[in-house]
């Protein structure tokens, strides 16, 4: 479990995501662009249905295990560490049988500048392509009102990303999507981070402070602003 503040952006339409991930859209027209996703917000996720095909679903960010008495602690379950996900009571079952892809445009990290001010950065593919966070999902509650929830797996940051924070989402290049969604074999072999040359395609973009307020939304949150280079990592972080 992670006690932290998290933000990311996912703005593509259901139609675009269905095409990109070759998935059947089951969001029911409820998916909307969100430039400032916060814990317990609704988010898109791609999973495999009982019939064996990919579906695009809408779930809540913050895993609620089926055995939980209530969903009250979901905000503390937005991230699952790759190092312990296979053995954690909260996450092991979902990791073994209910893995998903969580589409994103990019994610935010905060860095402390000289003098104590917090500078947010937006980490996103420089070519504008979609990201897929490695995720796990679960359904909580009875059949009358089931609650679909998910968590993002995290791992040690690599390359230039480590200059911003020591953790990052476990990012899955497109060639790994099918393996992550599969059900055969030992899934622990899927937890390796992406190669450094692939990560080099990510831009670390300084953005304005407005993203720190969950009430703010819109493309202006991801616009580049002038900023000094990162110095001391800040604990206000998604991962």
JSON list of C-alpha atoms in Angstrom, two decimals:
[
{"chain": "A", "resi": 1, "resn": "UNK", "atom": "CA", "xyz": [0.00, 0.00, 0.00]},
{"chain": "A", "resi": 2, "resn": "UNK", "atom": "CA", "xyz": [1.17, 3.52, -0.77]},
{"chain": "A", "resi": 3, "resn": "UNK", "atom": "CA", "xyz": [0.29, 6.59, 1.24]},
{"chain": "A", "resi": 4, "resn": "UNK", "atom": "CA", "xyz": [0.97, 9.28, -1.35]},
{"chain": "A", "resi": 5, "resn": "UNK", "atom": "CA", "xyz": [-0.63, 11.77, -3.69]},
{"chain": "A", "resi": 6, "resn": "UNK", "atom": "CA", "xyz": [-0.94, 10.75, -7.34]},
{"chain": "A", "resi": 7, "resn": "UNK", "atom": "CA", "xyz": [-1.80, 12.38, -10.64]},
{"chain": "A", "resi": 8, "resn": "UNK", "atom": "CA", "xyz": [-1.77, 11.30, -14.26]},
{"chain": "A", "resi": 9, "resn": "UNK", "atom": "CA", "xyz": [-3.50, 12.16, -17.53]},
{"chain": "A", "resi": 10, "resn": "UNK", "atom": "CA", "xyz": [-5.65, 9.98, -19.76]},
{"chain": "A", "resi": 11, "resn": "UNK", "atom": "CA", "xyz": [-7.46, 11.92, -22.46]},
{"chain": "A", "resi": 12, "resn": "UNK", "atom": "CA", "xyz": [-8.04, 9.63, -25.44]},
{"chain": "A", "resi": 13, "resn": "UNK", "atom": "CA", "xyz": [-11.59, 8.75, -26.40]},
{"chain": "A", "resi": 14, "resn": "UNK", "atom": "CA", "xyz": [-13.09, 5.29, -25.95]},
{"chain": "A", "resi": 15, "resn": "UNK", "atom": "CA", "xyz": [-13.02, 4.88, -29.72]},
{"chain": "A", "resi": 16, "resn": "UNK", "atom": "CA", "xyz": [-9.33, 5.72, -29.93]},
{"chain": "A", "resi": 17, "resn": "UNK", "atom": "CA", "xyz": [-8.41, 3.44, -27.02]},
{"chain": "A", "resi": 18, "resn": "UNK", "atom": "CA", "xyz": [-10.48, 0.57, -28.40]},
{"chain": "A", "resi": 19, "resn": "UNK", "atom": "CA", "xyz": [-8.60, 0.85, -31.68]},
{"chain": "A", "resi": 20, "resn": "UNK", "atom": "CA", "xyz": [-5.15, 1.25, -30.12]},
{"chain": "A", "resi": 21, "resn": "UNK", "atom": "CA", "xyz": [-5.58, -1.71, -27.79]},
{"chain": "A", "resi": 22, "resn": "UNK", "atom": "CA", "xyz": [-7.77, -3.83, -30.12]},
{"chain": "A", "resi": 23, "resn": "UNK", "atom": "CA", "xyz": [-10.44, -4.00, -27.44]},
{"chain": "A", "resi": 24, "resn": "UNK", "atom": "CA", "xyz": [-14.24, -4.06, -27.34]},
{"chain": "A", "resi": 25, "resn": "UNK", "atom": "CA", "xyz": [-15.58, -0.86, -25.79]},
{"chain": "A", "resi": 26, "resn": "UNK", "atom": "CA", "xyz": [-17.65, -1.59, -22.69]},
{"chain": "A", "resi": 27, "resn": "UNK", "atom": "CA", "xyz": [-17.47, 1.89, -21.14]},
{"chain": "A", "resi": 28, "resn": "UNK", "atom": "CA", "xyz": [-21.03, 2.74, -22.10]},
{"chain": "A", "resi": 29, "resn": "UNK", "atom": "CA", "xyz": [-20.19, 6.24, -23.27]},
{"chain": "A", "resi": 30, "resn": "UNK", "atom": "CA", "xyz": [-19.07, 7.24, -19.75]},
{"chain": "A", "resi": 31, "resn": "UNK", "atom": "CA", "xyz": [-15.38, 7.70, -20.52]},
{"chain": "A", "resi": 32, "resn": "UNK", "atom": "CA", "xyz": [-14.24, 11.34, -20.49]},
{"chain": "A", "resi": 33, "resn": "UNK", "atom": "CA", "xyz": [-10.87, 13.02, -20.94]},
{"chain": "A", "resi": 34, "resn": "UNK", "atom": "CA", "xyz": [-9.10, 13.71, -17.65]},
{"chain": "A", "resi": 35, "resn": "UNK", "atom": "CA", "xyz": [-5.87, 15.72, -17.50]},
{"chain": "A", "resi": 36, "resn": "UNK", "atom": "CA", "xyz": [-5.65, 15.44, -13.72]},
{"chain": "A", "resi": 37, "resn": "UNK", "atom": "CA", "xyz": [-6.59, 11.95, -12.61]},
{"chain": "A", "resi": 38, "resn": "UNK", "atom": "CA", "xyz": [-6.51, 11.59, -8.81]},
{"chain": "A", "resi": 39, "resn": "UNK", "atom": "CA", "xyz": [-6.96, 8.58, -6.51]},
{"chain": "A", "resi": 40, "resn": "UNK", "atom": "CA", "xyz": [-10.45, 6.99, -6.68]},
{"chain": "A", "resi": 41, "resn": "UNK", "atom": "CA", "xyz": [-11.26, 8.77, -9.97]},
{"chain": "A", "resi": 42, "resn": "UNK", "atom": "CA", "xyz": [-12.79, 6.69, -12.79]},
{"chain": "A", "resi": 43, "resn": "UNK", "atom": "CA", "xyz": [-10.21, 5.59, -15.37]},
{"chain": "A", "resi": 44, "resn": "UNK", "atom": "CA", "xyz": [-10.06, 3.41, -18.48]},
{"chain": "A", "resi": 45, "resn": "UNK", "atom": "CA", "xyz": [-8.47, -0.01, -18.30]},
{"chain": "A", "resi": 46, "resn": "UNK", "atom": "CA", "xyz": [-8.00, -2.87, -20.76]},
{"chain": "A", "resi": 47, "resn": "UNK", "atom": "CA", "xyz": [-8.52, -6.42, -19.53]},
{"chain": "A", "resi": 48, "resn": "UNK", "atom": "CA", "xyz": [-9.43, -9.83, -20.92]},
{"chain": "A", "resi": 49, "resn": "UNK", "atom": "CA", "xyz": [-13.04, -10.94, -20.58]},
{"chain": "A", "resi": 50, "resn": "UNK", "atom": "CA", "xyz": [-14.23, -14.36, -19.49]},
{"chain": "A", "resi": 51, "resn": "UNK", "atom": "CA", "xyz": [-14.81, -15.09, -23.17]},
{"chain": "A", "resi": 52, "resn": "UNK", "atom": "CA", "xyz": [-11.14, -14.38, -23.91]},
{"chain": "A", "resi": 53, "resn": "UNK", "atom": "CA", "xyz": [-11.31, -11.07, -25.80]},
{"chain": "A", "resi": 54, "resn": "UNK", "atom": "CA", "xyz": [-9.93, -7.70, -24.79]},
{"chain": "A", "resi": 55, "resn": "UNK", "atom": "CA", "xyz": [-12.38, -5.22, -23.34]},
{"chain": "A", "resi": 56, "resn": "UNK", "atom": "CA", "xyz": [-12.06, -1.52, -22.60]},
{"chain": "A", "resi": 57, "resn": "UNK", "atom": "CA", "xyz": [-13.64, -0.94, -19.20]},
{"chain": "A", "resi": 58, "resn": "UNK", "atom": "CA", "xyz": [-14.12, 1.97, -16.84]},
{"chain": "A", "resi": 59, "resn": "UNK", "atom": "CA", "xyz": [-12.96, 1.33, -13.28]},
{"chain": "A", "resi": 60, "resn": "UNK", "atom": "CA", "xyz": [-11.98, 3.25, -10.18]},
{"chain": "A", "resi": 61, "resn": "UNK", "atom": "CA", "xyz": [-8.32, 3.96, -9.46]},
{"chain": "A", "resi": 62, "resn": "UNK", "atom": "CA", "xyz": [-7.45, 2.35, -6.13]},
{"chain": "A", "resi": 63, "resn": "UNK", "atom": "CA", "xyz": [-7.76, -1.42, -5.78]},
{"chain": "A", "resi": 64, "resn": "UNK", "atom": "CA", "xyz": [-10.38, -2.83, -3.43]},
{"chain": "A", "resi": 65, "resn": "UNK", "atom": "CA", "xyz": [-9.77, -6.56, -2.89]},
{"chain": "A", "resi": 66, "resn": "UNK", "atom": "CA", "xyz": [-12.90, -8.70, -3.03]},
{"chain": "A", "resi": 67, "resn": "UNK", "atom": "CA", "xyz": [-12.47, -9.64, 0.63]},
{"chain": "A", "resi": 68, "resn": "UNK", "atom": "CA", "xyz": [-12.39, -6.02, 1.86]},
{"chain": "A", "resi": 69, "resn": "UNK", "atom": "CA", "xyz": [-15.17, -5.00, 4.22]},
{"chain": "A", "resi": 70, "resn": "UNK", "atom": "CA", "xyz": [-15.54, -1.64, 2.48]},
{"chain": "A", "resi": 71, "resn": "UNK", "atom": "CA", "xyz": [-13.92, 0.41, -0.31]},
{"chain": "A", "resi": 72, "resn": "UNK", "atom": "CA", "xyz": [-12.90, 3.13, 2.14]},
{"chain": "A", "resi": 73, "resn": "UNK", "atom": "CA", "xyz": [-9.17, 2.44, 1.84]},
{"chain": "A", "resi": 74, "resn": "UNK", "atom": "CA", "xyz": [-8.97, 2.56, -1.96]},
{"chain": "A", "resi": 75, "resn": "UNK", "atom": "CA", "xyz": [-7.02, 5.84, -2.08]},
{"chain": "A", "resi": 76, "resn": "UNK", "atom": "CA", "xyz": [-4.11, 4.06, -0.34]},
{"chain": "A", "resi": 77, "resn": "UNK", "atom": "CA", "xyz": [-4.14, 1.27, -2.94]},
{"chain": "A", "resi": 78, "resn": "UNK", "atom": "CA", "xyz": [-3.44, 3.19, -6.13]},
{"chain": "A", "resi": 79, "resn": "UNK", "atom": "CA", "xyz": [0.03, 1.63, -6.52]},
{"chain": "A", "resi": 80, "resn": "UNK", "atom": "CA", "xyz": [1.39, -1.89, -6.09]},
{"chain": "A", "resi": 81, "resn": "UNK", "atom": "CA", "xyz": [5.14, -2.38, -5.89]},
{"chain": "A", "resi": 82, "resn": "UNK", "atom": "CA", "xyz": [6.51, -4.78, -8.50]},
{"chain": "A", "resi": 83, "resn": "UNK", "atom": "CA", "xyz": [8.95, -6.13, -5.91]},
{"chain": "A", "resi": 84, "resn": "UNK", "atom": "CA", "xyz": [6.16, -7.42, -3.64]},
{"chain": "A", "resi": 85, "resn": "UNK", "atom": "CA", "xyz": [3.03, -7.66, -5.79]},
{"chain": "A", "resi": 86, "resn": "UNK", "atom": "CA", "xyz": [3.31, -11.45, -6.14]},
{"chain": "A", "resi": 87, "resn": "UNK", "atom": "CA", "xyz": [3.36, -12.03, -2.39]},
{"chain": "A", "resi": 88, "resn": "UNK", "atom": "CA", "xyz": [1.22, -9.20, -0.99]},
{"chain": "A", "resi": 89, "resn": "UNK", "atom": "CA", "xyz": [-2.10, -10.34, 0.50]},
{"chain": "A", "resi": 90, "resn": "UNK", "atom": "CA", "xyz": [-3.80, -7.30, -1.03]},
{"chain": "A", "resi": 91, "resn": "UNK", "atom": "CA", "xyz": [-2.44, -7.74, -4.56]},
{"chain": "A", "resi": 92, "resn": "UNK", "atom": "CA", "xyz": [-1.21, -11.31, -5.16]},
{"chain": "A", "resi": 93, "resn": "UNK", "atom": "CA", "xyz": [-4.51, -12.77, -6.33]},
{"chain": "A", "resi": 94, "resn": "UNK", "atom": "CA", "xyz": [-5.14, -9.95, -8.79]},
{"chain": "A", "resi": 95, "resn": "UNK", "atom": "CA", "xyz": [-1.56, -10.14, -10.09]},
{"chain": "A", "resi": 96, "resn": "UNK", "atom": "CA", "xyz": [-1.84, -13.88, -10.69]},
{"chain": "A", "resi": 97, "resn": "UNK", "atom": "CA", "xyz": [-5.21, -13.80, -12.48]},
{"chain": "A", "resi": 98, "resn": "UNK", "atom": "CA", "xyz": [-6.45, -10.28, -13.18]},
{"chain": "A", "resi": 99, "resn": "UNK", "atom": "CA", "xyz": [-3.81, -8.18, -14.91]},
{"chain": "A", "resi": 100, "resn": "UNK", "atom": "CA", "xyz": [-4.76, -5.19, -17.04]},
{"chain": "A", "resi": 101, "resn": "UNK", "atom": "CA", "xyz": [-3.34, -2.34, -19.08]},
{"chain": "A", "resi": 102, "resn": "UNK", "atom": "CA", "xyz": [-4.04, 1.18, -17.82]},
{"chain": "A", "resi": 103, "resn": "UNK", "atom": "CA", "xyz": [-3.84, 3.67, -20.72]},
{"chain": "A", "resi": 104, "resn": "UNK", "atom": "CA", "xyz": [-2.27, 7.04, -20.03]},
{"chain": "A", "resi": 105, "resn": "UNK", "atom": "CA", "xyz": [-0.91, 10.04, -21.90]},
{"chain": "A", "resi": 106, "resn": "UNK", "atom": "CA", "xyz": [1.63, 10.70, -19.15]},
{"chain": "A", "resi": 107, "resn": "UNK", "atom": "CA", "xyz": [2.06, 11.14, -15.41]},
{"chain": "A", "resi": 108, "resn": "UNK", "atom": "CA", "xyz": [3.13, 13.91, -13.03]},
{"chain": "A", "resi": 109, "resn": "UNK", "atom": "CA", "xyz": [5.91, 14.07, -10.49]},
{"chain": "A", "resi": 110, "resn": "UNK", "atom": "CA", "xyz": [6.86, 16.89, -8.09]},
{"chain": "A", "resi": 111, "resn": "UNK", "atom": "CA", "xyz": [10.44, 18.01, -7.41]},
{"chain": "A", "resi": 112, "resn": "UNK", "atom": "CA", "xyz": [11.57, 20.39, -4.69]},
{"chain": "A", "resi": 113, "resn": "UNK", "atom": "CA", "xyz": [13.43, 23.43, -6.02]},
{"chain": "A", "resi": 114, "resn": "UNK", "atom": "CA", "xyz": [15.96, 25.54, -4.12]},
{"chain": "A", "resi": 115, "resn": "UNK", "atom": "CA", "xyz": [14.01, 27.56, -1.59]},
{"chain": "A", "resi": 116, "resn": "UNK", "atom": "CA", "xyz": [11.40, 24.85, -1.06]},
{"chain": "A", "resi": 117, "resn": "UNK", "atom": "CA", "xyz": [9.00, 25.51, -3.96]},
{"chain": "A", "resi": 118, "resn": "UNK", "atom": "CA", "xyz": [7.50, 22.44, -5.63]},
{"chain": "A", "resi": 119, "resn": "UNK", "atom": "CA", "xyz": [7.96, 22.10, -9.38]},
{"chain": "A", "resi": 120, "resn": "UNK", "atom": "CA", "xyz": [5.66, 19.63, -11.16]},
{"chain": "A", "resi": 121, "resn": "UNK", "atom": "CA", "xyz": [6.89, 17.68, -14.18]},
{"chain": "A", "resi": 122, "resn": "UNK", "atom": "CA", "xyz": [4.85, 15.84, -16.77]},
{"chain": "A", "resi": 123, "resn": "UNK", "atom": "CA", "xyz": [6.44, 12.65, -18.06]},
{"chain": "A", "resi": 124, "resn": "UNK", "atom": "CA", "xyz": [5.08, 11.70, -21.46]},
{"chain": "A", "resi": 125, "resn": "UNK", "atom": "CA", "xyz": [6.17, 10.10, -24.77]},
{"chain": "A", "resi": 126, "resn": "UNK", "atom": "CA", "xyz": [7.89, 12.73, -26.89]},
{"chain": "A", "resi": 127, "resn": "UNK", "atom": "CA", "xyz": [6.15, 11.38, -29.98]},
{"chain": "A", "resi": 128, "resn": "UNK", "atom": "CA", "xyz": [2.67, 11.64, -28.45]},
{"chain": "A", "resi": 129, "resn": "UNK", "atom": "CA", "xyz": [2.04, 7.89, -28.41]},
{"chain": "A", "resi": 130, "resn": "UNK", "atom": "CA", "xyz": [-0.06, 6.17, -25.76]},
{"chain": "A", "resi": 131, "resn": "UNK", "atom": "CA", "xyz": [1.44, 4.71, -22.58]},
{"chain": "A", "resi": 132, "resn": "UNK", "atom": "CA", "xyz": [0.30, 1.48, -21.00]},
{"chain": "A", "resi": 133, "resn": "UNK", "atom": "CA", "xyz": [0.84, 1.20, -17.25]},
{"chain": "A", "resi": 134, "resn": "UNK", "atom": "CA", "xyz": [1.02, -2.37, -15.96]},
{"chain": "A", "resi": 135, "resn": "UNK", "atom": "CA", "xyz": [-2.09, -2.77, -13.82]},
{"chain": "A", "resi": 136, "resn": "UNK", "atom": "CA", "xyz": [-4.15, -5.21, -11.83]},
{"chain": "A", "resi": 137, "resn": "UNK", "atom": "CA", "xyz": [-7.90, -5.18, -11.25]},
{"chain": "A", "resi": 138, "resn": "UNK", "atom": "CA", "xyz": [-10.53, -6.53, -8.90]},
{"chain": "A", "resi": 139, "resn": "UNK", "atom": "CA", "xyz": [-14.29, -6.41, -8.45]},
{"chain": "A", "resi": 140, "resn": "UNK", "atom": "CA", "xyz": [-15.74, -5.56, -5.05]},
{"chain": "A", "resi": 141, "resn": "UNK", "atom": "CA", "xyz": [-19.34, -5.83, -3.86]},
{"chain": "A", "resi": 142, "resn": "UNK", "atom": "CA", "xyz": [-22.34, -7.90, -4.83]},
{"chain": "A", "resi": 143, "resn": "UNK", "atom": "CA", "xyz": [-23.76, -8.58, -8.26]},
{"chain": "A", "resi": 144, "resn": "UNK", "atom": "CA", "xyz": [-26.30, -5.76, -7.89]},
{"chain": "A", "resi": 145, "resn": "UNK", "atom": "CA", "xyz": [-23.66, -3.00, -7.84]},
{"chain": "A", "resi": 146, "resn": "UNK", "atom": "CA", "xyz": [-20.17, -4.41, -8.47]},
{"chain": "A", "resi": 147, "resn": "UNK", "atom": "CA", "xyz": [-17.28, -1.96, -8.19]},
{"chain": "A", "resi": 148, "resn": "UNK", "atom": "CA", "xyz": [-14.43, -2.44, -10.66]},
{"chain": "A", "resi": 149, "resn": "UNK", "atom": "CA", "xyz": [-11.14, -1.11, -9.28]},
{"chain": "A", "resi": 150, "resn": "UNK", "atom": "CA", "xyz": [-7.49, -1.13, -10.32]},
{"chain": "A", "resi": 151, "resn": "UNK", "atom": "CA", "xyz": [-3.93, -0.36, -9.22]},
{"chain": "A", "resi": 152, "resn": "UNK", "atom": "CA", "xyz": [-0.82, 0.69, -11.15]},
{"chain": "A", "resi": 153, "resn": "UNK", "atom": "CA", "xyz": [2.34, -1.35, -10.64]},
{"chain": "A", "resi": 154, "resn": "UNK", "atom": "CA", "xyz": [5.50, 0.62, -9.87]},
{"chain": "A", "resi": 155, "resn": "UNK", "atom": "CA", "xyz": [9.18, -0.19, -10.09]},
{"chain": "A", "resi": 156, "resn": "UNK", "atom": "CA", "xyz": [12.56, 1.48, -9.52]},
{"chain": "A", "resi": 157, "resn": "UNK", "atom": "CA", "xyz": [13.07, 4.45, -11.82]},
{"chain": "A", "resi": 158, "resn": "UNK", "atom": "CA", "xyz": [15.71, 4.14, -14.52]},
{"chain": "A", "resi": 159, "resn": "UNK", "atom": "CA", "xyz": [17.72, 6.52, -16.66]},
{"chain": "A", "resi": 160, "resn": "UNK", "atom": "CA", "xyz": [16.83, 10.19, -16.56]},
{"chain": "A", "resi": 161, "resn": "UNK", "atom": "CA", "xyz": [13.54, 9.37, -14.82]},
{"chain": "A", "resi": 162, "resn": "UNK", "atom": "CA", "xyz": [15.53, 8.60, -11.67]},
{"chain": "A", "resi": 163, "resn": "UNK", "atom": "CA", "xyz": [16.53, 12.26, -11.54]},
{"chain": "A", "resi": 164, "resn": "UNK", "atom": "CA", "xyz": [12.89, 13.15, -10.90]},
{"chain": "A", "resi": 165, "resn": "UNK", "atom": "CA", "xyz": [11.93, 10.37, -8.51]},
{"chain": "A", "resi": 166, "resn": "UNK", "atom": "CA", "xyz": [13.20, 6.96, -7.43]},
{"chain": "A", "resi": 167, "resn": "UNK", "atom": "CA", "xyz": [9.98, 5.19, -8.52]},
{"chain": "A", "resi": 168, "resn": "UNK", "atom": "CA", "xyz": [8.12, 5.05, -11.82]},
{"chain": "A", "resi": 169, "resn": "UNK", "atom": "CA", "xyz": [5.14, 3.16, -13.19]},
{"chain": "A", "resi": 170, "resn": "UNK", "atom": "CA", "xyz": [5.93, -0.22, -14.70]},
{"chain": "A", "resi": 171, "resn": "UNK", "atom": "CA", "xyz": [5.59, 0.77, -18.35]},
{"chain": "A", "resi": 172, "resn": "UNK", "atom": "CA", "xyz": [4.75, -1.83, -20.96]},
{"chain": "A", "resi": 173, "resn": "UNK", "atom": "CA", "xyz": [5.90, -1.35, -24.57]},
{"chain": "A", "resi": 174, "resn": "UNK", "atom": "CA", "xyz": [3.28, -2.52, -27.12]},
{"chain": "A", "resi": 175, "resn": "UNK", "atom": "CA", "xyz": [5.07, -5.81, -27.79]},
{"chain": "A", "resi": 176, "resn": "UNK", "atom": "CA", "xyz": [4.51, -6.76, -24.13]},
{"chain": "A", "resi": 177, "resn": "UNK", "atom": "CA", "xyz": [0.79, -6.00, -23.94]},
{"chain": "A", "resi": 178, "resn": "UNK", "atom": "CA", "xyz": [-0.36, -9.48, -24.95]},
{"chain": "A", "resi": 179, "resn": "UNK", "atom": "CA", "xyz": [1.98, -11.21, -22.49]},
{"chain": "A", "resi": 180, "resn": "UNK", "atom": "CA", "xyz": [0.83, -9.00, -19.61]},
{"chain": "A", "resi": 181, "resn": "UNK", "atom": "CA", "xyz": [-2.81, -9.79, -20.34]},
{"chain": "A", "resi": 182, "resn": "UNK", "atom": "CA", "xyz": [-2.12, -13.52, -20.71]},
{"chain": "A", "resi": 183, "resn": "UNK", "atom": "CA", "xyz": [-2.89, -16.17, -18.13]},
{"chain": "A", "resi": 184, "resn": "UNK", "atom": "CA", "xyz": [-0.26, -18.85, -18.66]},
{"chain": "A", "resi": 185, "resn": "UNK", "atom": "CA", "xyz": [3.10, -19.40, -17.00]},
{"chain": "A", "resi": 186, "resn": "UNK", "atom": "CA", "xyz": [4.77, -17.63, -14.10]},
{"chain": "A", "resi": 187, "resn": "UNK", "atom": "CA", "xyz": [3.76, -13.94, -14.21]},
{"chain": "A", "resi": 188, "resn": "UNK", "atom": "CA", "xyz": [6.79, -12.80, -12.18]},
{"chain": "A", "resi": 189, "resn": "UNK", "atom": "CA", "xyz": [8.77, -12.95, -15.40]},
{"chain": "A", "resi": 190, "resn": "UNK", "atom": "CA", "xyz": [6.66, -10.04, -16.67]},
{"chain": "A", "resi": 191, "resn": "UNK", "atom": "CA", "xyz": [7.90, -7.58, -14.05]},
{"chain": "A", "resi": 192, "resn": "UNK", "atom": "CA", "xyz": [11.12, -6.51, -15.75]},
{"chain": "A", "resi": 193, "resn": "UNK", "atom": "CA", "xyz": [11.27, -2.77, -16.52]},
{"chain": "A", "resi": 194, "resn": "UNK", "atom": "CA", "xyz": [11.31, -1.60, -20.14]},
{"chain": "A", "resi": 195, "resn": "UNK", "atom": "CA", "xyz": [14.69, -1.14, -21.86]},
{"chain": "A", "resi": 196, "resn": "UNK", "atom": "CA", "xyz": [16.56, 2.11, -21.39]},
{"chain": "A", "resi": 197, "resn": "UNK", "atom": "CA", "xyz": [16.45, 2.96, -25.08]},
{"chain": "A", "resi": 198, "resn": "UNK", "atom": "CA", "xyz": [12.64, 2.80, -24.97]},
{"chain": "A", "resi": 199, "resn": "UNK", "atom": "CA", "xyz": [12.51, 4.94, -21.84]},
{"chain": "A", "resi": 200, "resn": "UNK", "atom": "CA", "xyz": [14.72, 7.50, -23.58]},
{"chain": "A", "resi": 201, "resn": "UNK", "atom": "CA", "xyz": [11.69, 8.35, -25.71]},
{"chain": "A", "resi": 202, "resn": "UNK", "atom": "CA", "xyz": [9.96, 9.95, -22.72]},
{"chain": "A", "resi": 203, "resn": "UNK", "atom": "CA", "xyz": [9.98, 13.71, -22.26]},
{"chain": "A", "resi": 204, "resn": "UNK", "atom": "CA", "xyz": [10.37, 15.20, -18.78]},
{"chain": "A", "resi": 205, "resn": "UNK", "atom": "CA", "xyz": [8.36, 18.40, -19.18]},
{"chain": "A", "resi": 206, "resn": "UNK", "atom": "CA", "xyz": [8.09, 21.14, -16.55]},
{"chain": "A", "resi": 207, "resn": "UNK", "atom": "CA", "xyz": [4.47, 22.25, -16.14]},
{"chain": "A", "resi": 208, "resn": "UNK", "atom": "CA", "xyz": [2.56, 24.79, -14.08]},
{"chain": "A", "resi": 209, "resn": "UNK", "atom": "CA", "xyz": [1.55, 24.43, -10.44]},
{"chain": "A", "resi": 210, "resn": "UNK", "atom": "CA", "xyz": [-2.19, 24.28, -11.24]},
{"chain": "A", "resi": 211, "resn": "UNK", "atom": "CA", "xyz": [-2.02, 20.49, -11.55]},
{"chain": "A", "resi": 212, "resn": "UNK", "atom": "CA", "xyz": [-1.52, 20.29, -7.78]},
{"chain": "A", "resi": 213, "resn": "UNK", "atom": "CA", "xyz": [-5.18, 21.17, -7.26]},
{"chain": "A", "resi": 214, "resn": "UNK", "atom": "CA", "xyz": [-7.46, 18.22, -8.11]},
{"chain": "A", "resi": 215, "resn": "UNK", "atom": "CA", "xyz": [-10.23, 20.65, -9.09]},
{"chain": "A", "resi": 216, "resn": "UNK", "atom": "CA", "xyz": [-8.22, 21.82, -12.09]},
{"chain": "A", "resi": 217, "resn": "UNK", "atom": "CA", "xyz": [-8.48, 20.06, -15.44]},
{"chain": "A", "resi": 218, "resn": "UNK", "atom": "CA", "xyz": [-7.77, 20.72, -19.09]},
{"chain": "A", "resi": 219, "resn": "UNK", "atom": "CA", "xyz": [-4.90, 20.60, -21.60]},
{"chain": "A", "resi": 220, "resn": "UNK", "atom": "CA", "xyz": [-3.26, 23.68, -20.08]},
{"chain": "A", "resi": 221, "resn": "UNK", "atom": "CA", "xyz": [-2.08, 21.45, -17.22]},
{"chain": "A", "resi": 222, "resn": "UNK", "atom": "CA", "xyz": [0.32, 19.64, -19.55]},
{"chain": "A", "resi": 223, "resn": "UNK", "atom": "CA", "xyz": [1.71, 22.78, -21.25]},
{"chain": "A", "resi": 224, "resn": "UNK", "atom": "CA", "xyz": [5.45, 23.34, -20.90]},
{"chain": "A", "resi": 225, "resn": "UNK", "atom": "CA", "xyz": [6.65, 26.16, -18.66]},
{"chain": "A", "resi": 226, "resn": "UNK", "atom": "CA", "xyz": [10.19, 27.48, -18.05]},
{"chain": "A", "resi": 227, "resn": "UNK", "atom": "CA", "xyz": [11.84, 25.76, -15.12]},
{"chain": "A", "resi": 228, "resn": "UNK", "atom": "CA", "xyz": [15.22, 24.98, -13.57]},
{"chain": "A", "resi": 229, "resn": "UNK", "atom": "CA", "xyz": [16.42, 21.41, -13.62]},
{"chain": "A", "resi": 230, "resn": "UNK", "atom": "CA", "xyz": [15.21, 18.98, -10.91]},
{"chain": "A", "resi": 231, "resn": "UNK", "atom": "CA", "xyz": [17.29, 18.96, -7.73]},
{"chain": "A", "resi": 232, "resn": "UNK", "atom": "CA", "xyz": [15.90, 17.24, -4.65]},
{"chain": "A", "resi": 233, "resn": "UNK", "atom": "CA", "xyz": [13.10, 14.63, -5.08]},
{"chain": "A", "resi": 234, "resn": "UNK", "atom": "CA", "xyz": [9.80, 15.60, -3.49]},
{"chain": "A", "resi": 235, "resn": "UNK", "atom": "CA", "xyz": [7.49, 13.20, -1.67]},
{"chain": "A", "resi": 236, "resn": "UNK", "atom": "CA", "xyz": [4.39, 14.45, -3.50]},
{"chain": "A", "resi": 237, "resn": "UNK", "atom": "CA", "xyz": [4.46, 11.81, -6.21]},
{"chain": "A", "resi": 238, "resn": "UNK", "atom": "CA", "xyz": [2.34, 9.37, -8.11]},
{"chain": "A", "resi": 239, "resn": "UNK", "atom": "CA", "xyz": [4.86, 6.54, -7.85]}
]
